[in-house]
CSV table of C-alpha atoms in Angstrom, one decimal:
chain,number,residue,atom,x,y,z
D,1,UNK,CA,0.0,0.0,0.0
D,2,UNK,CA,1.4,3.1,-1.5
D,3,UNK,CA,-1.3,5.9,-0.4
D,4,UNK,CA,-4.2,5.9,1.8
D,5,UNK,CA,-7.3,4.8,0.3
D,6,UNK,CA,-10.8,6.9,1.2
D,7,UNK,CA,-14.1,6.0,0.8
D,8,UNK,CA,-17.9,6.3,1.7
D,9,UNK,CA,-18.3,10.0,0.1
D,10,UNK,CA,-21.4,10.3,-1.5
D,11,UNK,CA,-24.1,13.3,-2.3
D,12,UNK,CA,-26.3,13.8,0.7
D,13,UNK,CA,-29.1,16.5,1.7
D,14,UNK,CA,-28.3,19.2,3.9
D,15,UNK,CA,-28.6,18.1,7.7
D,16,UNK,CA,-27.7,14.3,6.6
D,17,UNK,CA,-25.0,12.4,8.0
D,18,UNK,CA,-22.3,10.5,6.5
D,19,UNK,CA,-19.2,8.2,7.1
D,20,UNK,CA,-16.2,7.8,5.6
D,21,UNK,CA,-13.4,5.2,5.9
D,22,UNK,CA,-9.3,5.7,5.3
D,23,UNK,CA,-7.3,2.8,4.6
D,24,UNK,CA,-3.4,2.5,5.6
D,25,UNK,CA,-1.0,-0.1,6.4
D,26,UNK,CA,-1.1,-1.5,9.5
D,27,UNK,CA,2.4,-0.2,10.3
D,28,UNK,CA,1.1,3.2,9.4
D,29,UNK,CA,-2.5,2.7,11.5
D,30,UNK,CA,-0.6,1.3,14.4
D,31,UNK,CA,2.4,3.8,14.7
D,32,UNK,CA,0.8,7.1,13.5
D,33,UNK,CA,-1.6,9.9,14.1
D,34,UNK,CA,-4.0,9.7,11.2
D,35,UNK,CA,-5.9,13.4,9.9
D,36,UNK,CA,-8.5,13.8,7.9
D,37,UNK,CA,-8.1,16.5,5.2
D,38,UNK,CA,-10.6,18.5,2.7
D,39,UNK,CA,-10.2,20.6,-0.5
D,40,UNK,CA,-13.1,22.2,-2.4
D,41,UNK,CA,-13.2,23.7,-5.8
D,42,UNK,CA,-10.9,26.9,-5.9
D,43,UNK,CA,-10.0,26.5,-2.1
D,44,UNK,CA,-6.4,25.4,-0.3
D,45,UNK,CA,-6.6,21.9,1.4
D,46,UNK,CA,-7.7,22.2,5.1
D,47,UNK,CA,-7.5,19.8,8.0
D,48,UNK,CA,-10.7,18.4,9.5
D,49,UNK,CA,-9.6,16.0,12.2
D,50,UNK,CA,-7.3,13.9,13.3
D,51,UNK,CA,-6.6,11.1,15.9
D,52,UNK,CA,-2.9,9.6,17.3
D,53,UNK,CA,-2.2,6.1,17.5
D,54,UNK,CA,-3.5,4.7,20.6
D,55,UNK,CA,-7.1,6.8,19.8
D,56,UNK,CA,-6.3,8.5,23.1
D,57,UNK,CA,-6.2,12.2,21.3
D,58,UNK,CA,-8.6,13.7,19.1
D,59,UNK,CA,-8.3,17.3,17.3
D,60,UNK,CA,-10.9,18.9,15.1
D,61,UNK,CA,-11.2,22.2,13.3
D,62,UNK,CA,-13.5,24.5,14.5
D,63,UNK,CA,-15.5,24.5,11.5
D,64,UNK,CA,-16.5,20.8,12.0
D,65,UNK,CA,-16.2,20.3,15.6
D,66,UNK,CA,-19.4,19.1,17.6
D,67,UNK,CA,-20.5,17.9,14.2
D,68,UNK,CA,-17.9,15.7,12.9
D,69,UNK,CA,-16.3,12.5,15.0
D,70,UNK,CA,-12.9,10.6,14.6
D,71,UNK,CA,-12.7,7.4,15.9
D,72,UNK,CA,-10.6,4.4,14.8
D,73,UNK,CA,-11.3,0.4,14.7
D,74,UNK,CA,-8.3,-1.6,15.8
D,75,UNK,CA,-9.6,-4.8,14.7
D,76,UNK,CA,-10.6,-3.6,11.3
D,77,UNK,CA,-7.7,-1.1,11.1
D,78,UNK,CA,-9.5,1.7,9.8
D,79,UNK,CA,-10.4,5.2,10.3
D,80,UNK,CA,-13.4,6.6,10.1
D,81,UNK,CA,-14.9,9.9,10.2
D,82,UNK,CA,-18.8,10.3,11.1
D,83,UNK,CA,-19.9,13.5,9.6
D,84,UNK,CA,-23.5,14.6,11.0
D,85,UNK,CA,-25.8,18.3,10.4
D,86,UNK,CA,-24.0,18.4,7.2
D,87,UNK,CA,-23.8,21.9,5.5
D,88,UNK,CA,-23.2,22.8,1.7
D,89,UNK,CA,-20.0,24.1,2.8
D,90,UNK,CA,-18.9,20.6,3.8
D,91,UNK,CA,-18.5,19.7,-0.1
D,92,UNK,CA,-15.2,19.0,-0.7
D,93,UNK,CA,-12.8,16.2,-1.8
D,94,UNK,CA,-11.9,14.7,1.8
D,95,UNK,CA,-8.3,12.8,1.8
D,96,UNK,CA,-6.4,11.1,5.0
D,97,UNK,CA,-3.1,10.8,5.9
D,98,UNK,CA,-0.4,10.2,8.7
D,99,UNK,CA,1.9,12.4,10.9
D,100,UNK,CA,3.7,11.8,13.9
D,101,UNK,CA,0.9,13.8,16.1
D,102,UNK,CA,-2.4,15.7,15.7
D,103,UNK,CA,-0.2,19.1,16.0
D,104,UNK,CA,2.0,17.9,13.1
D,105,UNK,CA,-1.5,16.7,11.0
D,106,UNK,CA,-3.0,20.3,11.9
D,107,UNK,CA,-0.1,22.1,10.8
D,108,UNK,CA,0.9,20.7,7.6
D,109,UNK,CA,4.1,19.2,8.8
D,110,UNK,CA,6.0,15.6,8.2
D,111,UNK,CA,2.7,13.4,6.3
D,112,UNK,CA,3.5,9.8,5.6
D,113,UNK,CA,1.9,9.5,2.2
D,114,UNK,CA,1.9,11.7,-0.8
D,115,UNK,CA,-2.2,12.7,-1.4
D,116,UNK,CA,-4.4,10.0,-2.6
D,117,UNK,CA,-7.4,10.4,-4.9
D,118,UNK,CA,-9.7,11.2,-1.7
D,119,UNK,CA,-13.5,10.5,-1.8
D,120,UNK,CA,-15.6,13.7,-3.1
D,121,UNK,CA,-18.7,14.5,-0.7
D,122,UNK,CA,-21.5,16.7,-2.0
D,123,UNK,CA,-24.0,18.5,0.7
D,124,UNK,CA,-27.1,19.6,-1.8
D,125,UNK,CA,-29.1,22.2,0.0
C-alpha cells in the first residue's frame, strides 16, 4: 500500500450524515496519528480532524467540531470519520493521511503519504 485509500463519500441533503473510511497499512495505522483532510473547488486543502495512534487524542477544526467525530477500529484497522448536520460548505474532496501527532497533522508538517485520490462529498441544500 502506497497511499491511503478513502471511501464512503457520497451526495447527501443538507442536515444528513455520512461516514467515511481511510485505509493504511497496519504499520502506518498502528504507529501514527491519522488526519482527515478536505479541499473544495478553488480552495487550499484544510485539516478536519485527526486522531494519534493509541485513539487516546482527538483534534478537530472549529468548523466541523461538535459535528464531525474521529474514531478508529483496531480490529478492522480503519479510520473513520462520522460527519453529521452536514452543510453545503462541507462539499469538498476529503483525503487522510499520517503524521507523527495531531499538531503535526493540523499544521501541515511531516505526512506519511503523498495525497491519494480522496472521496468527493456533496452537501445539496
Amino acid at each position: 500500500q502506497v497511499l491511503p485509500v478513502e471511501s464512503g463519500g457520497k451526495s447527501v441533503e443538507a442536515g444528513g450524515s455520512l461516514r467515511l473510511a481511510c485505509e493504511v497499512s497496519g504499520y502506518t495505522f498502528r504507529t501514527y496519528a491519522i488526519g482527515w483532510f478536505r479541499q473544495a473547488p478553488g480552495k487550499e486543502r484544510e485539516f478536519v480532524a485527526g486522531i494519534n495512534w493509541n485513539g487516546a487524542n482527538t483534534r478537530y477544526s472549529d468548523s466541523v467540531r461538535f459535528r464531525f467525530t474521529v474514531s478508529k477500529d483496531n480490529n478492522k484497522e480503519m479510520v473513520y470519520l462520522e460527519m453529521s448536520s452536514l452543510r453545503p460548505e462541507d462539499s469538498a474532496v476529503y483525503y487522510c493521511n499520517a503524521a507523527t501527532n495531531t499538531e503535526n497533522l493540523a499544521g501541515g508538517r511531516g505526512f506519511v503519504y503523498a495525497w491519494g485520490q480522496g472521496t468527493q462529498v456533496t452537501v445539496s441544500s
